[in-house]
Amino acid sequence: MEDNYLAKWINDEEGHSVDDPILQQIKEVSGQLTTPYFDKEKVFKNIQQKKTRSKRSYINWSVAASLLVIIGLGSLYLLSSRSFETNAMASKNIQLPDRSKVSLQSGSQLKFNSLSWSLDRKVALSGIAYFDVEKGATFTVTTQNGNITVLGTAFSVSSVQDQLLVRCYEGSVSVEKNGKQSIIKPGDRIVIDQKNNRHITKNLDLSFKQSGQDDYYIHKKSLSKITELLQRFYGIKIKSKVTSKKHYTGTIPLYDLEKALNIITNTYQIDYQQEAKNSYIFVGNESTEK
Amino acid sequence: MKERSLNNICEERTFSNLYDQYADEVNNYLYYKFGYQVEAAETVQQAFIKLWKNCKKVDPYHARAFLYKVANNLSLNVIKHEKIKLRYAKESHKRTATHEDPAFEMETDEFKDKLETALATLKPKQRTTFLMHRIDGKSYKEIAEAEQISVKAVEKRMHQALVQLRETIKNI
């Protein structure tokens, strides 16, 4: 008999016949059989569910993992964020993680992150501060009016309103704003005004550097701007009945209100009156004569 | 190449088309192996999920072969884990032949029972080949592709299945 003859016979291949009744019956009946009910739809629904679930959970895992990392690092970063503020007429001495010292002056704010400190010595300043920086990697003070970078030195920064003033006491200090860099040496002072003009004054007296009683240097400010400064430094309210377009350049003390008010009123030839405890008013000379 | 990338299995429509096309035959294939429908349906489910997970790697033209291969591997696991219970005799759907005389019908039913009993004595690969051909009407070539063997090997299985079935039925 030919190899696999029965296979050819049951496959209806030509020239293959079988007389055996059982085999004939097997062929006939097996052709009538069917399989049990297979719930194709239900199985497909199950597949679809598992598909989306596996897809969803895949996304969830990656998203969850990255979110956790972000939240973790983010909160660690935020928790490591340190912020210091001084009220009017108050100063604060702050020691940074590398033992650099900051004397934060009246009405100022200083922020830094202790986590990123070891990688990047960076503080953000709004207001006035005196810095005595330990030697090390670049130390950066960022302000709204420009950035100051040093390697290790003593300097003061005031970033008040739209004016940046930096004084250098030791080493050298680099001041950068809008991509333009200026380097100042001990005894120098740089003022960058709102028009981005740079005024460098050399060889100033350095003796008052650590007194904490630093005067604030005003470069060409109008009376209304000076009024704002006084309010900020001393935490007072000043109404002004006088307007003047003249600009003042000079210093005002940060911790002596009477002296500060006298300097300004004398310069502008006006008077001031105290209305309430922390409330003052600038009046013209004529009104006092009346 | 262009057409292939358009018919990506990852696309919902392609996937559900493939399901429509192959779910029944894969289910039956597994049923013939197991003799147990619940297990077969579950394995169909697993096989298609596996296809979905590999949708980027598998070309739609190779989906059938992939499904059989996966089904086969999964069935190996099933066999390893528990002894397959063959239940053709109990589970088989009774297809009543209409317009037949009752005596013939009874006789046919009786023979069907005998055949089912005999099928349970076959080796799974013989039974699978026999039933794929008889119930699903698969050609030997299609069976060969699914089982990844030669047509000649399929014919051998079929021949042996018939010899075995005849022998068993004769002795019942």
Tab-separated table of C-alpha atoms in Angstrom, chain A residues 30-206:
chain	number	residue	atom	x	y	z
A	30	SER	CA	-16.367	13.261	11.298
A	31	GLY	CA	-17.421	15.572	8.512
A	32	GLN	CA	-20.551	16.349	10.504
A	33	LEU	CA	-18.905	17.088	13.789
A	34	THR	CA	-18.474	20.513	15.115
A	35	THR	CA	-16.684	22.072	18.011
A	36	PRO	CA	-18.315	23.275	21.222
A	37	TYR	CA	-19.584	26.816	21.313
A	38	PHE	CA	-16.769	29.299	21.368
A	39	ASP	CA	-17.812	32.695	22.656
A	40	LYS	CA	-15.737	34.648	20.208
A	41	GLU	CA	-17.209	38.027	21.144
A	42	LYS	CA	-16.663	37.576	24.841
A	43	VAL	CA	-13.071	36.488	24.392
A	44	PHE	CA	-12.481	39.497	22.157
A	45	LYS	CA	-13.882	41.796	24.834
A	46	ASN	CA	-11.555	40.210	27.361
A	47	ILE	CA	-8.656	40.762	25.010
A	48	GLN	CA	-9.592	44.390	24.498
A	49	GLN	CA	-9.774	44.927	28.246
A	50	LYS	CA	-6.432	43.291	28.860
A	51	LYS	CA	-4.965	45.251	25.983
A	52	THR	CA	-6.028	48.614	27.320
A	53	ARG	CA	-5.163	47.599	30.825
A	54	SER	CA	-1.689	46.539	29.913
A	55	LYS	CA	-1.303	49.666	27.801
A	56	ARG	CA	-2.698	51.889	30.518
A	57	SER	CA	-0.671	50.341	33.253
A	58	TYR	CA	2.408	50.589	31.085
A	59	ILE	CA	1.859	54.327	30.705
A	60	ASN	CA	0.883	54.632	34.336
A	61	TRP	CA	4.058	53.007	35.472
A	62	SER	CA	6.353	55.136	33.415
A	63	VAL	CA	4.400	58.294	34.168
A	64	ALA	CA	4.096	57.422	37.829
A	65	ALA	CA	7.770	56.632	38.064
A	66	SER	CA	8.865	59.824	36.399
A	67	LEU	CA	6.314	61.839	38.358
A	68	LEU	CA	7.630	60.354	41.561
A	69	VAL	CA	11.156	61.248	40.601
A	70	ILE	CA	10.116	64.753	39.614
A	71	ILE	CA	8.002	65.249	42.718
A	72	GLY	CA	10.717	63.734	44.853
A	73	LEU	CA	13.500	65.841	43.452
A	74	GLY	CA	11.210	68.833	43.199
A	75	SER	CA	10.120	68.671	46.811
A	76	LEU	CA	13.663	67.952	47.934
A	77	TYR	CA	14.753	70.977	45.953
A	78	LEU	CA	11.928	73.084	47.324
A	79	LEU	CA	12.561	71.885	50.858
A	80	SER	CA	16.192	72.809	50.425
A	81	SER	CA	15.245	76.278	49.365
A	82	ARG	CA	16.150	78.795	52.051
A	83	SER	CA	14.771	82.264	52.143
A	84	PHE	CA	15.623	85.209	54.401
A	85	GLU	CA	13.876	88.514	54.671
A	86	THR	CA	14.527	91.643	56.622
A	87	ASN	CA	11.958	94.155	57.684
A	88	ALA	CA	12.454	97.872	57.563
A	89	MET	CA	15.194	99.156	59.871
A	90	ALA	CA	16.413	95.634	60.517
A	91	SER	CA	19.428	93.733	59.320
A	92	LYS	CA	20.294	90.069	59.462
A	93	ASN	CA	23.540	88.162	59.405
A	94	ILE	CA	23.330	84.964	57.428
A	95	GLN	CA	25.888	82.233	57.093
A	96	LEU	CA	25.808	80.316	53.862
A	97	PRO	CA	26.611	76.577	53.661
A	98	ASP	CA	30.235	77.281	52.724
A	99	ARG	CA	30.568	79.684	55.696
A	100	SER	CA	30.414	82.716	53.465
A	101	LYS	CA	28.760	85.565	55.308
A	102	VAL	CA	25.936	87.767	54.204
A	103	SER	CA	24.724	90.835	56.014
A	104	LEU	CA	21.256	91.437	54.718
A	105	GLN	CA	20.163	95.013	55.045
A	106	SER	CA	16.865	96.732	55.638
A	107	GLY	CA	13.872	95.624	53.569
A	108	SER	CA	15.741	92.960	51.606
A	109	GLN	CA	15.317	89.375	50.620
A	110	LEU	CA	17.880	86.646	50.005
A	111	LYS	CA	17.254	83.158	48.662
A	112	PHE	CA	19.456	80.201	48.032
A	113	ASN	CA	19.148	76.455	47.719
A	114	SER	CA	21.177	74.377	50.130
A	115	LEU	CA	20.794	71.277	47.935
A	116	SER	CA	22.329	72.751	44.807
A	117	TRP	CA	24.758	74.863	46.813
A	118	SER	CA	27.627	72.405	46.603
A	119	LEU	CA	27.304	72.384	42.823
A	120	ASP	CA	26.529	76.010	42.313
A	121	ARG	CA	27.144	78.795	44.789
A	122	LYS	CA	24.263	81.004	43.894
A	123	VAL	CA	22.034	83.375	45.804
A	124	ALA	CA	19.173	85.522	44.650
A	125	LEU	CA	19.005	88.980	46.114
A	126	SER	CA	16.437	91.688	46.174
A	127	GLY	CA	17.554	94.674	48.194
A	128	ILE	CA	20.889	95.360	49.831
A	129	ALA	CA	23.462	92.960	51.191
A	130	TYR	CA	27.090	92.875	52.151
A	131	PHE	CA	28.928	89.698	51.187
A	132	ASP	CA	32.106	88.193	52.529
A	133	VAL	CA	32.631	85.184	50.333
A	134	GLU	CA	34.884	82.246	51.157
A	135	LYS	CA	37.282	81.248	48.444
A	136	GLY	CA	36.036	78.533	46.168
A	137	ALA	CA	34.088	78.063	42.987
A	138	THR	CA	32.289	80.925	41.345
A	139	PHE	CA	29.877	82.671	43.633
A	140	THR	CA	26.940	84.286	41.919
A	141	VAL	CA	24.465	86.851	43.147
A	142	THR	CA	21.476	87.082	40.858
A	143	THR	CA	19.302	90.163	40.956
A	144	GLN	CA	16.612	91.588	38.755
A	145	ASN	CA	19.080	94.191	37.598
A	146	GLY	CA	21.998	91.971	36.722
A	147	ASN	CA	24.250	89.256	38.052
A	148	ILE	CA	27.401	89.533	40.105
A	149	THR	CA	30.025	86.812	40.044
A	150	VAL	CA	33.102	86.491	42.205
A	151	LEU	CA	35.490	83.773	43.258
A	152	GLY	CA	36.004	84.841	46.825
A	153	THR	CA	35.935	88.375	48.022
A	154	ALA	CA	34.049	90.968	49.994
A	155	PHE	CA	31.529	93.122	48.268
A	156	SER	CA	28.128	94.652	48.705
A	157	VAL	CA	25.198	94.546	46.382
A	158	SER	CA	22.096	96.606	46.346
A	159	SER	CA	19.424	95.832	43.866
A	160	VAL	CA	16.645	98.233	44.680
A	161	GLN	CA	13.989	99.340	42.240
A	162	ASP	CA	15.680	99.366	38.852
A	163	GLN	CA	19.146	100.246	40.054
A	164	LEU	CA	21.995	97.894	40.731
A	165	LEU	CA	24.888	99.048	42.852
A	166	VAL	CA	27.905	96.946	43.606
A	167	ARG	CA	30.840	97.887	45.747
A	168	CYS	CA	33.991	95.889	45.899
A	169	TYR	CA	36.061	95.712	49.100
A	170	GLU	CA	38.406	92.824	48.376
A	171	GLY	CA	39.387	90.751	45.340
A	172	SER	CA	37.553	91.559	42.185
A	173	VAL	CA	33.927	91.448	41.265
A	174	SER	CA	32.318	90.825	37.931
A	175	VAL	CA	28.979	92.441	37.219
A	176	GLU	CA	26.937	91.258	34.280
A	177	LYS	CA	23.767	92.600	32.789
A	178	ASN	CA	22.320	91.961	29.350
A	179	GLY	CA	25.452	90.085	28.347
A	180	LYS	CA	27.739	92.992	29.153
A	181	GLN	CA	30.344	92.419	31.819
A	182	SER	CA	32.159	94.922	34.017
A	183	ILE	CA	34.905	94.066	36.450
A	184	ILE	CA	35.541	96.217	39.473
A	185	LYS	CA	38.464	96.256	41.915
A	186	PRO	CA	38.654	97.033	45.650
A	187	GLY	CA	37.441	100.528	46.386
A	188	ASP	CA	35.399	100.670	43.208
A	189	ARG	CA	31.696	101.114	42.938
A	190	ILE	CA	29.537	100.426	39.943
A	191	VAL	CA	26.023	101.625	39.406
A	192	ILE	CA	23.912	100.265	36.581
A	193	ASP	CA	20.814	102.356	36.077
A	194	GLN	CA	17.511	101.533	34.440
A	195	LYS	CA	18.855	102.599	31.058
A	196	ASN	CA	21.693	100.112	31.456
A	197	ASN	CA	24.239	102.906	31.782
A	198	ARG	CA	27.249	102.000	33.865
A	199	HIS	CA	28.828	104.452	36.264
A	200	ILE	CA	32.038	103.334	37.842
A	201	THR	CA	33.549	105.346	40.673
A	202	LYS	CA	37.031	104.441	41.797
A	203	ASN	CA	38.968	104.563	45.077
A	204	LEU	CA	36.183	105.094	47.597
A	205	ASP	CA	36.757	104.909	51.313
A	206	LEU	CA	36.621	101.292	52.423
